[in-house]
Tab-separated table of N, CA and C in Angstrom:
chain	number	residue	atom	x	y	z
A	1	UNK	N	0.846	-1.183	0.000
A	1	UNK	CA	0.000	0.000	0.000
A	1	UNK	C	0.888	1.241	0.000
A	2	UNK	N	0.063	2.560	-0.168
A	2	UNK	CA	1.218	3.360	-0.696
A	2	UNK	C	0.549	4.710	-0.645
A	3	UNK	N	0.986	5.983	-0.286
A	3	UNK	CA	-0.087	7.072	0.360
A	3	UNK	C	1.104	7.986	-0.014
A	4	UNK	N	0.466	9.325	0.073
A	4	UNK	CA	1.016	10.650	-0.062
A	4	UNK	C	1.128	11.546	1.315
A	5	UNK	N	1.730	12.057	2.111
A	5	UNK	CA	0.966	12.962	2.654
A	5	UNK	C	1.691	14.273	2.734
A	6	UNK	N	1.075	15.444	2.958
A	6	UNK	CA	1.480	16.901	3.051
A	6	UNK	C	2.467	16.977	3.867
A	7	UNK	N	3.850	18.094	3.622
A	7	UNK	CA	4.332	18.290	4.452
A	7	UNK	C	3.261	18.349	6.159
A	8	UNK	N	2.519	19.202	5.885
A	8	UNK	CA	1.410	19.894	7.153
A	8	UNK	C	1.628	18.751	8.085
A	9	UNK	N	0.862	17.706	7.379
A	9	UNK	CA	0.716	16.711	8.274
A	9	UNK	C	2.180	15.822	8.927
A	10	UNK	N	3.003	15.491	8.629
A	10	UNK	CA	4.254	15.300	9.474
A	10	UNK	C	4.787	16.181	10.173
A	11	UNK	N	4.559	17.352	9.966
A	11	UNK	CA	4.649	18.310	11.176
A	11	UNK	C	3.363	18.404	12.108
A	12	UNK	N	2.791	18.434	12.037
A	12	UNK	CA	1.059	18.063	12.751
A	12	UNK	C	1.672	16.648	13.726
A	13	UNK	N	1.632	15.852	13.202
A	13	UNK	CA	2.332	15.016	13.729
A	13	UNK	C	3.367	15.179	14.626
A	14	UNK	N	4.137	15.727	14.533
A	14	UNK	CA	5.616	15.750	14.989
A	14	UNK	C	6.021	16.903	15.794
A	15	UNK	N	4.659	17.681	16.461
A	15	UNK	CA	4.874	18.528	17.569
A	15	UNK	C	3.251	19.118	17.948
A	16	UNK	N	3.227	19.579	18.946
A	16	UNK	CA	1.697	19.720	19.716
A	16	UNK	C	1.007	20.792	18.825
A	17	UNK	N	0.357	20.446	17.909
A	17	UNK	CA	-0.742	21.145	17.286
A	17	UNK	C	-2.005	21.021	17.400
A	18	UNK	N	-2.958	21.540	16.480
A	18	UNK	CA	-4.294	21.468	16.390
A	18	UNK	C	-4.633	20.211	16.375
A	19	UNK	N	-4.180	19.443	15.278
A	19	UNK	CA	-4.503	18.191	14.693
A	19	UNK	C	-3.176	17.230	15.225
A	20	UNK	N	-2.532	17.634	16.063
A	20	UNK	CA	-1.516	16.862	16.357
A	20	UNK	C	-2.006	15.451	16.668
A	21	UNK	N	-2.630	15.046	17.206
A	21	UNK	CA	-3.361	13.525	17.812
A	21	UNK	C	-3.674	12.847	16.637
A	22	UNK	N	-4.535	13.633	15.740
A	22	UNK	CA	-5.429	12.823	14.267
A	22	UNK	C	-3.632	12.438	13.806
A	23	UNK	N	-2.969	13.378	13.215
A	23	UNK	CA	-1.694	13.188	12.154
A	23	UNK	C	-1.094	12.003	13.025
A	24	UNK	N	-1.067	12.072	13.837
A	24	UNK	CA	0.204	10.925	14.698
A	24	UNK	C	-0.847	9.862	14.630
A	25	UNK	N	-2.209	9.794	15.072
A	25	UNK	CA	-3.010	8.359	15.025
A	25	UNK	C	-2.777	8.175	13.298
A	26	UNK	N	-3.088	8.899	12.192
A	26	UNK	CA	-2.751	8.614	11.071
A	26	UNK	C	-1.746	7.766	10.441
A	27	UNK	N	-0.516	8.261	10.956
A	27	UNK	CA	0.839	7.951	10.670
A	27	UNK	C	1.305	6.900	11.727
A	28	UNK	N	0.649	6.546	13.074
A	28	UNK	CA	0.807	5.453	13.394
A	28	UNK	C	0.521	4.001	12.556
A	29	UNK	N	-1.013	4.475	12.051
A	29	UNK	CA	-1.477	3.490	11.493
A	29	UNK	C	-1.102	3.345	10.295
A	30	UNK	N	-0.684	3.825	9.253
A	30	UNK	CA	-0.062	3.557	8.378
A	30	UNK	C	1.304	3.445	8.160
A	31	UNK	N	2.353	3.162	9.290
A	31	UNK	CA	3.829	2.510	9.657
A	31	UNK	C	3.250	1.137	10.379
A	32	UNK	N	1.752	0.800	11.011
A	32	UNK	CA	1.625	-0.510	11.470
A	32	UNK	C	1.102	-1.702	10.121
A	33	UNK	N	0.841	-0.639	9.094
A	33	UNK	CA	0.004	-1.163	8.082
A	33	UNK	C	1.744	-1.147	6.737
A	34	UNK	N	2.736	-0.966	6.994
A	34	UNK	CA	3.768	-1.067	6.372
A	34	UNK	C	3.389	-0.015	5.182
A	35	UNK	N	2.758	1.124	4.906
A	35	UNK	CA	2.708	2.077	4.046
A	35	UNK	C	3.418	2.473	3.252
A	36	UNK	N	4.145	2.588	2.232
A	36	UNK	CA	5.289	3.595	1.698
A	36	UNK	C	4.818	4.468	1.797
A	37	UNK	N	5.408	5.735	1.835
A	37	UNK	CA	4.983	7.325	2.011
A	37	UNK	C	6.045	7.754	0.469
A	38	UNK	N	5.266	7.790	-0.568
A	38	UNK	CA	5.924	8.668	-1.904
A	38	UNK	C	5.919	10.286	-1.596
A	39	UNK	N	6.740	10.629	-1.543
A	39	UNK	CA	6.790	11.891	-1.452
A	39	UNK	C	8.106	13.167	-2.291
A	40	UNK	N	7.384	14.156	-2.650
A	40	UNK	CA	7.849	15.085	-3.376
A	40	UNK	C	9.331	15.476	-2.591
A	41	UNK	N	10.456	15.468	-3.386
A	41	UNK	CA	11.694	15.422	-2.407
A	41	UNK	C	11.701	16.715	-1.289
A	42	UNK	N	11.031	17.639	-1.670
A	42	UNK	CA	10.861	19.254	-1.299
A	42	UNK	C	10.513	18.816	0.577
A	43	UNK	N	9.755	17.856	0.448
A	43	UNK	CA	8.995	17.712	1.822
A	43	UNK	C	9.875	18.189	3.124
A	44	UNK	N	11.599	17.135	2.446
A	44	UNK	CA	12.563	17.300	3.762
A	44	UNK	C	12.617	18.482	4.168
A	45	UNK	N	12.844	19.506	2.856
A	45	UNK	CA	13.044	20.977	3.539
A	45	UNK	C	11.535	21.940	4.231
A	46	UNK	N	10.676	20.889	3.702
A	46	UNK	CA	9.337	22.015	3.860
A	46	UNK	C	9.000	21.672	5.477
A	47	UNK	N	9.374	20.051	5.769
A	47	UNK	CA	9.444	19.816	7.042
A	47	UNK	C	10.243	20.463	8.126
A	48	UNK	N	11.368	20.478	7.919
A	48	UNK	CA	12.337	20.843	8.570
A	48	UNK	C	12.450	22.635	8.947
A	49	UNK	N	12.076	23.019	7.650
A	49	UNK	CA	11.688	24.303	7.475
A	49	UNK	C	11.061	24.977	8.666
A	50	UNK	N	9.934	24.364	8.518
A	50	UNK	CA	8.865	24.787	9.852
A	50	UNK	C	9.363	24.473	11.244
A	51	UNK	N	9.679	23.332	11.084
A	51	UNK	CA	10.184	22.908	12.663
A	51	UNK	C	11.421	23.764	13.171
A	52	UNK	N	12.030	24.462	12.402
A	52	UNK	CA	13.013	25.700	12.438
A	52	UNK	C	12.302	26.417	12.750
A	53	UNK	N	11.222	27.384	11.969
A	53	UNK	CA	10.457	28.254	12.863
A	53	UNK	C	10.017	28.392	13.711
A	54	UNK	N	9.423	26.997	13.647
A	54	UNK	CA	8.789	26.554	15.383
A	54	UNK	C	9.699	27.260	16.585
A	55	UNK	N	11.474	26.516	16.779
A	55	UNK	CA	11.828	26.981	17.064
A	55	UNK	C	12.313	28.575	17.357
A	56	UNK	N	12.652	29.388	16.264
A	56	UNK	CA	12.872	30.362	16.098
A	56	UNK	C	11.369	31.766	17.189
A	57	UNK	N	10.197	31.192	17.046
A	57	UNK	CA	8.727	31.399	17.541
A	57	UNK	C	8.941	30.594	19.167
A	58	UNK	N	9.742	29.916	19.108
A	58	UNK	CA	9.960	29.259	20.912
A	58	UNK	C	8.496	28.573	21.109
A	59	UNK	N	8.066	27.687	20.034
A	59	UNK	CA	7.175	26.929	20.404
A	59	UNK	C	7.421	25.556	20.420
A	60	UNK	N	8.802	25.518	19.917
A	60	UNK	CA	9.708	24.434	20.560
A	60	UNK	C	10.923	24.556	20.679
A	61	UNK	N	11.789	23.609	21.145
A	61	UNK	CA	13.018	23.922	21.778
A	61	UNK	C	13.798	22.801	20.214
A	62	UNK	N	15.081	23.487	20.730
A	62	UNK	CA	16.152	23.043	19.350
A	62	UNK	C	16.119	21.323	20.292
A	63	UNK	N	16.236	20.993	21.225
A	63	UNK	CA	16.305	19.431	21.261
A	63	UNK	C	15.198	19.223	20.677
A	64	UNK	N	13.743	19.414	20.838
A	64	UNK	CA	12.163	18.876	20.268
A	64	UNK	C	12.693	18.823	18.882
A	65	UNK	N	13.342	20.221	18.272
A	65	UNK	CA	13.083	20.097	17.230
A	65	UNK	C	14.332	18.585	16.606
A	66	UNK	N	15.641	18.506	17.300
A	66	UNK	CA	16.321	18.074	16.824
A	66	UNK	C	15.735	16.155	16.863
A	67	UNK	N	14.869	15.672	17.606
A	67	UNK	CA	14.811	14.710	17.946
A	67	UNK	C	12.946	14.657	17.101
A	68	UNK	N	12.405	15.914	16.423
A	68	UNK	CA	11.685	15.609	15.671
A	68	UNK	C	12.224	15.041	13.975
A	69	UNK	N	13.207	16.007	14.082
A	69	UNK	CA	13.506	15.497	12.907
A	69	UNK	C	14.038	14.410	12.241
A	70	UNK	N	14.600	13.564	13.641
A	70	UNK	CA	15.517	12.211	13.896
A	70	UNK	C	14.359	11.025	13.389
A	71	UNK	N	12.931	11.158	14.249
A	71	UNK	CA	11.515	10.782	14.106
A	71	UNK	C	10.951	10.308	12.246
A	72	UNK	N	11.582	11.702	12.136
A	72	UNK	CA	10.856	11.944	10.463
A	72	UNK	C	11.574	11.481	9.697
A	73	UNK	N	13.099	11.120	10.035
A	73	UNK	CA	13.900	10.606	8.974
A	73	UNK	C	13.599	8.838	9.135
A	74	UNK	N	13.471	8.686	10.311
A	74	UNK	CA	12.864	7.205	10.321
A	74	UNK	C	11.879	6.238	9.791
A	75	UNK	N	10.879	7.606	9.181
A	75	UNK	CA	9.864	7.266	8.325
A	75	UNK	C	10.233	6.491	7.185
A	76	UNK	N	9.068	5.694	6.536
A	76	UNK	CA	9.772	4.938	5.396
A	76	UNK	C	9.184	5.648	4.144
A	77	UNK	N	9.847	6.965	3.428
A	77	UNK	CA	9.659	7.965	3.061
A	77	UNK	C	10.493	7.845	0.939
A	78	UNK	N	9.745	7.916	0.623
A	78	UNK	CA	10.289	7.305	-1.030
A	78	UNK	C	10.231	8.980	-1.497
A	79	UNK	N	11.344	9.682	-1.534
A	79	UNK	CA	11.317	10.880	-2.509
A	79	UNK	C	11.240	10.817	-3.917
A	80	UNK	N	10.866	11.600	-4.317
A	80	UNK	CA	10.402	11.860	-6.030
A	80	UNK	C	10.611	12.381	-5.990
A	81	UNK	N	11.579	13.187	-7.657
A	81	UNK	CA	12.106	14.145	-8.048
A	81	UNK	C	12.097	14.413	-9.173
A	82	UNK	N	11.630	13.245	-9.799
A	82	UNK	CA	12.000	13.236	-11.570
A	82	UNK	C	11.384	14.142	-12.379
A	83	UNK	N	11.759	14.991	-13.300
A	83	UNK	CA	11.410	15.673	-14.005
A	83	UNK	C	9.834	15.835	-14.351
A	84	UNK	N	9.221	14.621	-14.904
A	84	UNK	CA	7.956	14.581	-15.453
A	84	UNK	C	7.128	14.810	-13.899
A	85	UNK	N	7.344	14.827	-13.063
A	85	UNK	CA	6.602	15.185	-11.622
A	85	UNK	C	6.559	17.076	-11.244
A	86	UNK	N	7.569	16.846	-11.874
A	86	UNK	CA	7.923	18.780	-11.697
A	86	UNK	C	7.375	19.732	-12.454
A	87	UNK	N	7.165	18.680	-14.167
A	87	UNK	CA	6.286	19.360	-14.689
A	87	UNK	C	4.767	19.259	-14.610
A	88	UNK	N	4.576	18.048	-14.136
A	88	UNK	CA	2.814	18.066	-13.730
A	88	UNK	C	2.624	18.777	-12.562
A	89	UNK	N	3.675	19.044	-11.288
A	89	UNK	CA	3.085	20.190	-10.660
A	89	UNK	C	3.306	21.881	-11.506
A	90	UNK	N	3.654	22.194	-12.046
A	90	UNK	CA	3.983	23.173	-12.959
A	90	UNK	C	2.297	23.285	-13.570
A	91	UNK	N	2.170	22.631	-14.330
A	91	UNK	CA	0.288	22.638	-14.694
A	91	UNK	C	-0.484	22.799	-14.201
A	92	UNK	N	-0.023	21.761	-13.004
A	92	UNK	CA	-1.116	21.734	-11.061
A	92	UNK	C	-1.499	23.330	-11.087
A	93	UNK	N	-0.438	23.666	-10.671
A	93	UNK	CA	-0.337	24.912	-10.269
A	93	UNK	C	-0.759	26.224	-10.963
A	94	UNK	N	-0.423	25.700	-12.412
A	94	UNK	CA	-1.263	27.661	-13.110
A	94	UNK	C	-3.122	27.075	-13.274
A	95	UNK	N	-3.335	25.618	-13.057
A	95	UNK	CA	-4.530	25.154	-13.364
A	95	UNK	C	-5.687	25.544	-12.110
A	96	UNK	N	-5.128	25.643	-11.122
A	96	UNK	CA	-5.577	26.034	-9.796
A	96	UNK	C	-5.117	27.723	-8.857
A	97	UNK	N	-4.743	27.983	-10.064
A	97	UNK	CA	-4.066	29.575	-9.570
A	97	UNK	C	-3.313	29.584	-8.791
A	98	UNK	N	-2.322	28.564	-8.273
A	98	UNK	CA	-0.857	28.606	-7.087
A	98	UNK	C	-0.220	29.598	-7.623
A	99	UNK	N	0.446	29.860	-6.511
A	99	UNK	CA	1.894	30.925	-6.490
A	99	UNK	C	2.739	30.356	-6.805
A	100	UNK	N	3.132	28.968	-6.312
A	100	UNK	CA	4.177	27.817	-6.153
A	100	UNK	C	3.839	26.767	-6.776
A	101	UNK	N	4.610	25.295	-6.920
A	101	UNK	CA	4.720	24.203	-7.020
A	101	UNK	C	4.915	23.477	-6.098
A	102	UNK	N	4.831	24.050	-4.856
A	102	UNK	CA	4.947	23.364	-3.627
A	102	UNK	C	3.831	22.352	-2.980
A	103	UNK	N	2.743	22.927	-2.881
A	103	UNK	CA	1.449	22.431	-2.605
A	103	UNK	C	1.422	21.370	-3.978
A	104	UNK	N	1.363	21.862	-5.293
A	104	UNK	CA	1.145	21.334	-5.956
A	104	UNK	C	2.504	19.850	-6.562
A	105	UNK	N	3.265	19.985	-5.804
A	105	UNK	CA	4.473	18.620	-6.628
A	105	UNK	C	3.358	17.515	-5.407
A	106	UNK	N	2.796	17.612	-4.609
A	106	UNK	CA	2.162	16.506	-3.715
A	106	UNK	C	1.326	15.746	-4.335
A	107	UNK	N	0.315	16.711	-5.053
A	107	UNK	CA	-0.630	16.451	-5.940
A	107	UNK	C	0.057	15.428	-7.273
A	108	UNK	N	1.183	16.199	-7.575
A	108	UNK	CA	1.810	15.333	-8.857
A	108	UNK	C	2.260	13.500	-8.561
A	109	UNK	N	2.826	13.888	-7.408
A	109	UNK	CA	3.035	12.823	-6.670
A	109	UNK	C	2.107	11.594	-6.912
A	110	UNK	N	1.216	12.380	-5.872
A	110	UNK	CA	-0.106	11.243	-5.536
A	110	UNK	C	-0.524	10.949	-7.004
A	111	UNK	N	-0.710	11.773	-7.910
A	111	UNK	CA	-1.501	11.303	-9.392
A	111	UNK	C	-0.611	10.421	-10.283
A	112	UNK	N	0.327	10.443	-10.372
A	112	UNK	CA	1.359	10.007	-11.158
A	112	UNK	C	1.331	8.633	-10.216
A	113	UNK	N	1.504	8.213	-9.472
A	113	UNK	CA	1.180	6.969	-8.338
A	113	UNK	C	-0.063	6.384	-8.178
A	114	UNK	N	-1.070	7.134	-8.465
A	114	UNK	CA	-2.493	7.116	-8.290
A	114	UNK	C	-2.770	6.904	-6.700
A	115	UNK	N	-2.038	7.178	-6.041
A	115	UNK	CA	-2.696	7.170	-4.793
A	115	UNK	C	-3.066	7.794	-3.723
A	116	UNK	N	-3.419	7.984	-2.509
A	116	UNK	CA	-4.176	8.809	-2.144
A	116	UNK	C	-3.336	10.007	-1.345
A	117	UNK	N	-3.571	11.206	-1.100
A	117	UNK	CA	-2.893	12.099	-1.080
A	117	UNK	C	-3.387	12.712	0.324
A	118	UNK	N	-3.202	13.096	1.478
A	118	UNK	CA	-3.506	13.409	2.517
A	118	UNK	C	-2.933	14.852	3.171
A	119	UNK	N	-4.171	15.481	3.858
A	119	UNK	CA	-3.597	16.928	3.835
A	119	UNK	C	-3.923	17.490	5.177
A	120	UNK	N	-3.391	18.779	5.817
A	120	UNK	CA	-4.188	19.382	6.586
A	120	UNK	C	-4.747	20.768	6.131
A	121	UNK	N	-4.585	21.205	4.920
A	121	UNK	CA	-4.636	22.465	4.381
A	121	UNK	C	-5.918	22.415	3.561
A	122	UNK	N	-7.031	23.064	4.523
A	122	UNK	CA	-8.738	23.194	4.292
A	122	UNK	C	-8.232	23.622	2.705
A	123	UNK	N	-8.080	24.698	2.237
A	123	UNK	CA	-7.891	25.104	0.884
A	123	UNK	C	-7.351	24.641	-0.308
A	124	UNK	N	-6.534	24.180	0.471
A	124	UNK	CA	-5.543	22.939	-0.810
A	124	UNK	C	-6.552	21.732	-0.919
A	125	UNK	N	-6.876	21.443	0.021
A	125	UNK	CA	-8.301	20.408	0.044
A	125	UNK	C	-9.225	20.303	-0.775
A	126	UNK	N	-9.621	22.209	-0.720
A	126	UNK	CA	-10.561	22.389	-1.818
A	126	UNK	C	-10.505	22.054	-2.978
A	127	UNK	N	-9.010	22.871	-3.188
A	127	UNK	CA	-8.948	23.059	-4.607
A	127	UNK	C	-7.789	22.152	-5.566
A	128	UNK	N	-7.562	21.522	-4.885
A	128	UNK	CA	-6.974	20.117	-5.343
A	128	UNK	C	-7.871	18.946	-5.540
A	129	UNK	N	-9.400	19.233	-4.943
A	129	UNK	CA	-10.040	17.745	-5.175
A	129	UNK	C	-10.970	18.411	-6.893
A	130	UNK	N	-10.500	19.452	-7.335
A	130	UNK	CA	-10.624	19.578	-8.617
A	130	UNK	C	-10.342	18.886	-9.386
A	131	UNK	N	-8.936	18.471	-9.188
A	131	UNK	CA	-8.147	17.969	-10.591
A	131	UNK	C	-7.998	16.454	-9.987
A	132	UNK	N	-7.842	16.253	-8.479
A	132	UNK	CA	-7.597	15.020	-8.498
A	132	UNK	C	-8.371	14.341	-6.730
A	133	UNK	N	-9.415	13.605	-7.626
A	133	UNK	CA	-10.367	13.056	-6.226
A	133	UNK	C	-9.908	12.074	-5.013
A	134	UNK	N	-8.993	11.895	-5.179
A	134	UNK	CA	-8.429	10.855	-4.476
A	134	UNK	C	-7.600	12.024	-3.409
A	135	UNK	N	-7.494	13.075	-3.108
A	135	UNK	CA	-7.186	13.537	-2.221
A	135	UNK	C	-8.127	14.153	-0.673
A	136	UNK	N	-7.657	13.875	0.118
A	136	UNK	CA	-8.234	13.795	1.694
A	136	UNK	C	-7.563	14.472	2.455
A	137	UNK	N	-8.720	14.869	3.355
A	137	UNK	CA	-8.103	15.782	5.028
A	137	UNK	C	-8.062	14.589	5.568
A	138	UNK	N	-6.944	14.763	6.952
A	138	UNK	CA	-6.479	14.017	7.959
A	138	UNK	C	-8.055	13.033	8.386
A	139	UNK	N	-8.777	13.651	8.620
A	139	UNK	CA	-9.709	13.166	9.377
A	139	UNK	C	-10.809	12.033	8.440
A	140	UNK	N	-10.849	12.722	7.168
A	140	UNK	CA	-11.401	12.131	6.467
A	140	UNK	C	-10.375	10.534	5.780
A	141	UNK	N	-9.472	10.730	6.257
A	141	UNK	CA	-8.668	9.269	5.719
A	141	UNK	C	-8.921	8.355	6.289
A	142	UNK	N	-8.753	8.936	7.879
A	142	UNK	CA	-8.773	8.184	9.410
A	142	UNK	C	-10.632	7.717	8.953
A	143	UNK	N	-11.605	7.937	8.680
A	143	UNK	CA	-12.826	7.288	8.784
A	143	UNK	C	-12.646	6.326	7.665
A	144	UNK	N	-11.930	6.000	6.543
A	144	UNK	CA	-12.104	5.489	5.506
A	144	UNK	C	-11.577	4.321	5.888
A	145	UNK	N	-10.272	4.305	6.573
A	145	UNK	CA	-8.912	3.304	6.775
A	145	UNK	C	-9.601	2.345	7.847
């Protein structure tokens, strides 16, 4: 089996948030269920990224953050990079009015894989289940699974 999910959500996961409980029951269950996680190579930095701010905002400490990120590399995490992914988020993206290819290489991901794509971002939610239905909020995966 084989899933997508948003940066959002491994950080959701990986320190006390809103949805922190759903992302970690999520991602429990799909490391007990042997999951691959395909993911857009960008994730490492988009992860890490935040969990830097976090810090930087003192809503966590450089050990949390350093021993989150130890967490996330443990994941069994398949990066994608290849060209033809970069250009289907490139399309994603002027097709849905993005700024970026960021939101949108996830989407490329999951479609090019056909599989399901998981998010915490209400808007990207929206407007990603345009082009491709197989994408889900945290909560809505957790009732399906």
């Amino acid at each position: 089996m084989e899933a997508c999910l948003d940066a959002n959500v491994f950080v959701s996961c990986l320190t006390p948030e809103e949805d922190h409980e759903e992302s970690l029951q999520l991602v429990k269950i799909l490391s007990e269920q042997d999951v691959s996680l395909f993911e857009p190579s960008l994730v490492i930095f988009e992860v890490v990224s935040v969990l830097r701010r976090k810090v930087l905002l003192k809503e966590i400490t450089q050990i949390q953050m350093d021993k989150a990120v130890d967490l996330f590399f443990q994941l069994p995490l398949l990066l994608q990079w290849q060209d033809y992914i970069l250009k289907k988020a490139g399309r994603f993206s002027r097709k849905l009015g993005l700024k970026n290819v960021y939101d949108s290489s996830y989407l490329a991901v999951a479609q090019a894989r056909e599989i399901p794509l998981i998010t915490l971002d209400k808007d990207f939610h929206k407007k990603g289940q345009k082009v491709y239905k197989n994408l889900f909020s945290v909560r809505e995966y957790l009732r399906k699974i």
